[in-house]
Amino acid sequence: MQIKWGDEHVSTYPADWLRAHRLTAADANNQISTSHFVLPARKHWQADGFPRDTNFSLPSLLKSEEKLQEFLLSMHEYGVALVRDCGTDEGAVKQLAEKVAFLRHTVFGLTWLIRVLPNPNSIAYTTYEAPMHIDLPYMDTPPGILMLHCLSQAPTGGLTYCTDGFHIAEQLRRDDPDTFRVLCDVPVTWSTHGHDSISNMDYYFQADAPVIELDRDGDVKTMRLNQVRSSFLKLDADKVARFYAALHTLSRMSCDARYRAAVRLEPGEMILIDNHRMLHGRSELDAAGAAVRCLSGGYMDWDLVVSRMRSQHKALAK
Ligand SMILES: [Fe+2]
């Protein structure tokens, strides 16, 4: 179609463009536009549906744009992805992140090591079982993706736990809507302060957000579960017991064997975890494990990762 405007300017609109831009439901627009990138629908899973059998290796992701795209799409679908053949030297986290986009810098550095430390400022650096949580809930936008590369593993214990937070939230919405509503409505003050010895910086982070945050369509957008809650609760006294009961219900579900997958990372393997969706944790370590286990970690943000997927979709479609 051509339109000749009053100032003689002529605009040309191809038929497929007009069809893709017709005024109708947004989803229909996306489906009929071949050039438009649509993120794949998320596949929620329970413990037995954890995507263990993926076949992604670091060399193949660094070499092939198609493989990298397949990997990123899969990570978005399942909220978690395993990468093999990463070697056992530090550097694989940075290498993969920089192939995709960038690492997210935090007060804890660009990358960091998780091992048992003498003066820990986080449960991650102890031998204790780490309860199910997301990382850095005290930021307005917590990091989107947590990357953990296993450099050396404990002989026993030190399992990585993963629970699909979106799945258990939907279970609650269906089976216990009152609890779901409380977790969506009550603002929690997430807060932590301390000193990071590697960046040599004091920090004091704080953010108010509910445990289950919804987007404007009512879909779950971000889960927040962590021990780093402030001792203040902005809630009327008669509602406090109900809030703690709801938090307890969700915490119990996050550890339930039906929902929680246990993964033993072997040296040379990396796991990527959607930190807005997955709840993760770690089983406790014994003395032998404490002496040996070491993971290298880093973060990426979804904005950059989805931008990469969109650009790549456009490039691969040519
Ligand atoms: Fe963590």
Short mmCIF file of C-alpha atoms and ligand atoms in Angstrom, two decimals:
data_model
loop_
_atom_site.label_atom_id
_atom_site.label_comp_id
_atom_site.label_asym_id
_atom_site.label_seq_id
_atom_site.Cartn_x
_atom_site.Cartn_y
_atom_site.Cartn_z
CA MET A 1 0.00 0.00 0.00
CA GLN A 2 1.25 3.47 -0.79
CA ILE A 3 0.06 6.69 0.80
CA LYS A 4 0.80 10.00 -0.82
CA TRP A 5 0.70 12.60 1.96
CA GLY A 6 -0.31 16.24 1.60
CA ASP A 7 3.34 17.36 1.34
CA GLU A 8 3.92 14.90 -1.56
CA HIS A 9 5.88 12.50 0.65
CA VAL A 10 5.09 8.89 -0.26
CA SER A 11 5.10 6.07 2.33
CA THR A 12 5.13 2.42 1.26
CA TYR A 13 3.75 -0.32 3.52
CA PRO A 14 4.35 -3.96 2.48
CA ALA A 15 1.38 -6.29 2.98
CA ASP A 16 3.13 -8.44 5.63
CA TRP A 17 4.04 -5.32 7.64
CA LEU A 18 0.43 -4.13 7.55
CA ARG A 19 -0.81 -7.55 8.58
CA ALA A 20 1.67 -7.74 11.49
CA HIS A 21 0.68 -4.28 12.70
CA ARG A 22 -3.07 -4.59 12.45
CA LEU A 23 -4.82 -3.49 15.62
CA THR A 24 -5.70 -6.67 17.44
CA ALA A 25 -4.50 -8.67 20.47
CA ALA A 26 -0.75 -8.28 21.01
CA ASP A 27 -0.19 -12.05 20.97
CA ALA A 28 -1.80 -12.42 17.57
CA ASN A 29 0.49 -9.69 16.25
CA ASN A 30 3.53 -11.54 17.48
CA GLN A 31 2.53 -14.85 16.01
CA ILE A 32 1.92 -13.60 12.51
CA SER A 33 5.00 -11.43 12.25
CA THR A 34 7.86 -13.64 11.07
CA SER A 35 10.53 -11.07 11.85
CA HIS A 36 9.33 -10.43 15.40
CA PHE A 37 11.10 -12.33 18.16
CA VAL A 38 8.86 -14.00 20.72
CA LEU A 39 10.33 -15.54 23.84
CA PRO A 40 9.30 -19.19 24.17
CA ALA A 41 6.65 -19.92 26.80
CA ARG A 42 8.13 -20.96 30.12
CA LYS A 43 7.90 -24.66 30.92
CA HIS A 44 7.31 -25.11 34.62
CA TRP A 45 8.76 -28.24 36.18
CA GLN A 46 8.77 -30.36 39.30
CA ALA A 47 11.80 -32.29 40.63
CA ASP A 48 11.48 -35.11 38.07
CA GLY A 49 11.27 -32.59 35.22
CA PHE A 50 14.61 -30.90 35.90
CA PRO A 51 16.30 -30.55 32.46
CA ARG A 52 19.36 -32.74 33.19
CA ASP A 53 19.93 -34.18 29.75
CA THR A 54 20.91 -31.05 27.92
CA ASN A 55 23.82 -31.32 25.59
CA PHE A 56 25.47 -27.94 25.79
CA SER A 57 29.25 -27.71 26.05
CA LEU A 58 31.22 -24.51 26.54
CA PRO A 59 33.28 -24.96 23.32
CA SER A 60 30.10 -25.46 21.25
CA LEU A 61 28.47 -22.36 22.78
CA LEU A 62 31.55 -20.26 22.07
CA LYS A 63 31.79 -21.55 18.51
CA SER A 64 28.21 -21.73 17.21
CA GLU A 65 25.70 -18.87 17.21
CA GLU A 66 22.88 -21.36 16.53
CA LYS A 67 23.87 -23.50 19.51
CA LEU A 68 24.18 -20.42 21.72
CA GLN A 69 20.71 -19.29 20.67
CA GLU A 70 19.29 -22.75 21.39
CA PHE A 71 20.96 -22.66 24.81
CA LEU A 72 19.62 -19.20 25.73
CA LEU A 73 16.10 -20.13 24.62
CA SER A 74 16.28 -23.31 26.69
CA MET A 75 17.53 -21.38 29.72
CA HIS A 76 14.55 -19.04 29.43
CA GLU A 77 12.09 -21.92 29.03
CA TYR A 78 13.28 -23.98 32.02
CA GLY A 79 14.88 -21.25 34.15
CA VAL A 80 17.98 -23.37 34.45
CA ALA A 81 20.62 -24.88 32.15
CA LEU A 82 23.73 -27.02 32.48
CA VAL A 83 26.94 -26.49 30.49
CA ARG A 84 29.62 -29.18 30.24
CA ASP A 85 33.32 -29.10 29.29
CA CYS A 86 34.05 -25.79 31.02
CA GLY A 87 37.42 -26.95 32.35
CA THR A 88 38.45 -26.47 35.98
CA ASP A 89 40.20 -23.12 35.82
CA GLU A 90 38.56 -19.84 36.70
CA GLY A 91 37.54 -17.86 33.63
CA ALA A 92 34.73 -19.93 32.08
CA VAL A 93 32.03 -17.77 33.71
CA LYS A 94 33.53 -14.61 32.22
CA GLN A 95 34.14 -16.30 28.88
CA LEU A 96 30.52 -17.44 28.50
CA ALA A 97 29.03 -14.20 29.86
CA GLU A 98 31.11 -12.13 27.44
CA LYS A 99 30.10 -14.35 24.53
CA VAL A 100 26.47 -13.57 25.43
CA ALA A 101 26.75 -9.98 26.69
CA PHE A 102 28.42 -8.78 29.91
CA LEU A 103 28.79 -9.80 33.50
CA ARG A 104 26.89 -7.71 36.03
CA HIS A 105 29.23 -6.03 38.45
CA THR A 106 28.15 -6.08 42.09
CA VAL A 107 29.87 -5.08 45.32
CA PHE A 108 31.07 -8.69 45.48
CA GLY A 109 33.04 -8.24 42.24
CA LEU A 110 32.56 -9.28 38.63
CA THR A 111 33.15 -12.93 39.54
CA TRP A 112 33.71 -14.50 42.94
CA LEU A 113 34.63 -17.84 44.46
CA ILE A 114 32.31 -19.83 46.70
CA ARG A 115 34.31 -21.81 49.22
CA VAL A 116 34.43 -22.14 52.99
CA LEU A 117 36.03 -19.04 54.53
CA PRO A 118 37.21 -18.38 58.11
CA ASN A 119 35.15 -15.15 58.58
CA PRO A 120 32.12 -15.66 56.34
CA ASN A 121 29.79 -12.72 55.54
CA SER A 122 27.30 -15.08 53.88
CA ILE A 123 26.03 -18.60 54.53
CA ALA A 124 27.47 -19.47 51.09
CA TYR A 125 30.95 -19.39 52.65
CA THR A 126 30.10 -21.77 55.52
CA THR A 127 29.61 -25.54 55.70
CA TYR A 128 25.93 -25.18 56.66
CA GLU A 129 23.09 -26.18 54.42
CA ALA A 130 22.08 -23.05 52.48
CA PRO A 131 18.28 -22.67 52.67
CA MET A 132 16.37 -22.15 49.44
CA HIS A 133 16.73 -18.55 48.28
CA ILE A 134 17.33 -16.14 45.45
CA ASP A 135 20.52 -14.06 45.39
CA LEU A 136 20.57 -10.34 46.25
CA PRO A 137 16.82 -9.88 46.95
CA TYR A 138 17.71 -6.53 48.55
CA MET A 139 18.25 -4.94 45.14
CA ASP A 140 15.37 -3.30 43.26
CA THR A 141 16.26 -5.56 40.36
CA PRO A 142 18.12 -8.62 41.62
CA PRO A 143 20.59 -10.13 39.11
CA GLY A 144 18.71 -12.01 36.39
CA ILE A 145 20.98 -15.01 35.94
CA LEU A 146 23.32 -16.69 38.41
CA MET A 147 26.23 -18.61 36.87
CA LEU A 148 28.04 -21.22 38.98
CA HIS A 149 31.02 -23.09 37.57
CA CYS A 150 32.32 -26.06 39.57
CA LEU A 151 36.12 -25.97 39.86
CA SER A 152 36.34 -28.75 42.46
CA GLN A 153 33.66 -30.73 44.26
CA ALA A 154 33.18 -32.24 47.71
CA PRO A 155 33.51 -36.05 47.89
CA THR A 156 30.02 -36.14 49.45
CA GLY A 157 27.37 -33.46 50.08
CA GLY A 158 27.55 -30.00 48.53
CA LEU A 159 24.61 -30.73 46.25
CA THR A 160 23.04 -27.79 44.43
CA TYR A 161 19.29 -27.58 45.00
CA CYS A 162 16.87 -25.98 42.54
CA THR A 163 13.13 -25.42 42.82
CA ASP A 164 11.02 -23.80 40.12
CA GLY A 165 9.63 -20.87 42.09
CA PHE A 166 7.13 -19.95 39.37
CA HIS A 167 5.75 -23.48 39.50
CA ILE A 168 5.21 -23.52 43.25
CA ALA A 169 3.72 -20.01 43.10
CA GLU A 170 1.18 -21.26 40.54
CA GLN A 171 0.45 -24.30 42.74
CA LEU A 172 -0.29 -21.90 45.59
CA ARG A 173 -2.43 -19.64 43.40
CA ARG A 174 -4.55 -22.67 42.51
CA ASP A 175 -4.65 -24.58 45.82
CA ASP A 176 -4.20 -21.91 48.49
CA PRO A 177 -5.18 -18.54 46.97
CA ASP A 178 -5.22 -16.75 50.35
CA THR A 179 -1.58 -17.63 50.98
CA PHE A 180 -0.70 -16.65 47.41
CA ARG A 181 -2.41 -13.26 47.88
CA VAL A 182 -0.62 -12.56 51.19
CA LEU A 183 2.75 -13.29 49.57
CA CYS A 184 1.89 -10.95 46.67
CA ASP A 185 0.55 -8.14 48.87
CA VAL A 186 2.84 -7.85 51.88
CA PRO A 187 5.87 -5.62 51.23
CA VAL A 188 8.99 -7.14 52.75
CA THR A 189 12.05 -5.06 53.52
CA TRP A 190 15.02 -7.05 52.26
CA SER A 191 18.21 -5.70 53.73
CA THR A 192 21.84 -6.55 54.33
CA HIS A 193 24.94 -4.69 55.34
CA GLY A 194 28.56 -5.55 55.88
CA HIS A 195 31.99 -5.29 54.35
CA ASP A 196 33.29 -7.06 51.30
CA SER A 197 36.95 -7.89 51.76
CA ILE A 198 37.64 -8.43 48.06
CA SER A 199 36.23 -5.09 46.87
CA ASN A 200 37.19 -3.57 50.26
CA MET A 201 33.84 -1.81 50.40
CA ASP A 202 31.17 -1.31 53.02
CA TYR A 203 27.66 -1.99 51.77
CA TYR A 204 24.12 -1.46 53.05
CA PHE A 205 21.49 -2.59 50.59
CA GLN A 206 17.74 -2.36 51.10
CA ALA A 207 14.66 -2.84 48.91
CA ASP A 208 10.96 -3.23 49.60
CA ALA A 209 9.27 -5.94 47.54
CA PRO A 210 6.80 -8.76 48.13
CA VAL A 211 7.85 -12.41 48.11
CA ILE A 212 5.84 -12.95 44.92
CA GLU A 213 5.91 -9.99 42.53
CA LEU A 214 3.39 -9.97 39.66
CA ASP A 215 3.56 -8.16 36.35
CA ARG A 216 0.69 -6.09 34.97
CA ASP A 217 -0.90 -9.20 33.41
CA GLY A 218 -0.92 -10.90 36.81
CA ASP A 219 1.86 -13.36 35.88
CA VAL A 220 4.62 -14.02 38.39
CA LYS A 221 7.56 -11.79 37.55
CA THR A 222 10.04 -12.18 40.42
CA MET A 223 10.21 -14.49 43.43
CA ARG A 224 12.07 -13.30 46.51
CA LEU A 225 12.95 -15.70 49.27
CA ASN A 226 15.98 -15.28 51.48
CA GLN A 227 16.98 -14.99 55.14
CA VAL A 228 18.16 -11.40 54.67
CA ARG A 229 14.94 -9.75 55.77
CA SER A 230 15.00 -6.63 57.90
CA SER A 231 13.81 -7.00 61.50
CA PHE A 232 11.12 -4.41 60.66
CA LEU A 233 7.86 -5.48 59.08
CA LYS A 234 5.57 -2.81 57.63
CA LEU A 235 2.42 -4.62 58.60
CA ASP A 236 -0.46 -4.21 61.06
CA ALA A 237 0.08 -6.41 64.12
CA ASP A 238 -3.04 -8.50 63.46
CA LYS A 239 -1.68 -9.54 60.03
CA VAL A 240 1.80 -10.62 61.12
CA ALA A 241 0.95 -14.22 62.07
CA ARG A 242 -0.82 -14.74 58.73
CA PHE A 243 2.22 -13.44 56.85
CA TYR A 244 4.63 -15.75 58.67
CA ALA A 245 2.29 -18.71 58.09
CA ALA A 246 2.28 -17.91 54.36
CA LEU A 247 6.08 -17.56 54.29
CA HIS A 248 6.39 -20.88 56.11
CA THR A 249 4.12 -22.59 53.58
CA LEU A 250 6.22 -21.33 50.66
CA SER A 251 9.51 -22.21 52.39
CA ARG A 252 8.26 -25.74 53.05
CA MET A 253 7.20 -26.14 49.43
CA SER A 254 10.60 -24.91 48.22
CA CYS A 255 12.25 -27.86 50.06
CA ASP A 256 9.61 -30.46 49.22
CA ALA A 257 11.16 -33.43 47.35
CA ARG A 258 8.29 -33.25 44.85
CA TYR A 259 9.44 -29.83 43.70
CA ARG A 260 13.14 -29.62 44.56
CA ALA A 261 15.78 -31.10 42.26
CA ALA A 262 19.23 -32.00 43.65
CA VAL A 263 22.11 -31.65 41.22
CA ARG A 264 25.66 -32.75 41.84
CA LEU A 265 27.87 -30.43 39.83
CA GLU A 266 31.04 -32.19 38.72
CA PRO A 267 34.29 -30.29 38.15
CA GLY A 268 34.08 -28.69 34.70
CA GLU A 269 30.29 -28.23 34.80
CA MET A 270 28.45 -24.94 35.03
CA ILE A 271 24.86 -24.31 36.00
CA LEU A 272 22.96 -21.17 34.99
CA ILE A 273 19.97 -20.29 37.15
CA ASP A 274 17.20 -17.75 36.45
CA ASN A 275 17.52 -15.79 39.69
CA HIS A 276 14.09 -14.15 39.27
CA ARG A 277 12.37 -17.53 39.00
CA MET A 278 14.37 -20.34 40.60
CA LEU A 279 14.97 -20.85 44.28
CA HIS A 280 18.36 -22.41 44.89
CA GLY A 281 20.30 -23.81 47.83
CA ARG A 282 23.08 -26.19 48.80
CA SER A 283 23.29 -29.25 51.02
CA GLU A 284 25.73 -29.09 53.94
CA LEU A 285 29.43 -29.86 53.67
CA ASP A 286 31.55 -32.14 55.83
CA ALA A 287 35.18 -31.36 56.70
CA ALA A 288 36.54 -33.06 53.56
CA GLY A 289 34.07 -31.16 51.40
CA ALA A 290 34.87 -27.88 53.13
CA ALA A 291 38.53 -28.29 52.27
CA VAL A 292 37.94 -29.00 48.61
CA ARG A 293 34.70 -27.58 47.20
CA CYS A 294 35.08 -24.44 45.11
CA LEU A 295 32.69 -22.81 42.66
CA SER A 296 33.28 -19.73 40.54
CA GLY A 297 30.25 -17.46 40.25
CA GLY A 298 29.00 -14.46 38.33
CA TYR A 299 25.79 -12.73 37.26
CA MET A 300 24.20 -11.59 34.03
CA ASP A 301 21.04 -9.54 33.48
CA TRP A 302 18.04 -10.66 31.44
CA ASP A 303 17.77 -7.35 29.54
CA LEU A 304 21.13 -7.97 27.89
CA VAL A 305 20.54 -11.69 27.39
CA VAL A 306 17.14 -11.17 25.74
CA SER A 307 18.61 -8.38 23.62
CA ARG A 308 21.23 -10.89 22.44
CA MET A 309 18.51 -13.44 21.64
CA ARG A 310 16.49 -10.85 19.69
CA SER A 311 19.49 -9.65 17.65
CA GLN A 312 20.57 -13.21 17.02
CA HIS A 313 17.05 -14.18 15.90
CA LYS A 314 17.16 -11.35 13.39
CA ALA A 315 20.66 -12.32 12.16
CA LEU A 316 19.83 -16.03 11.87
CA ALA A 317 16.58 -15.29 10.00
CA LYS A 318 18.52 -13.55 7.17
FE FE B 1 22.85 -18.17 46.30
#
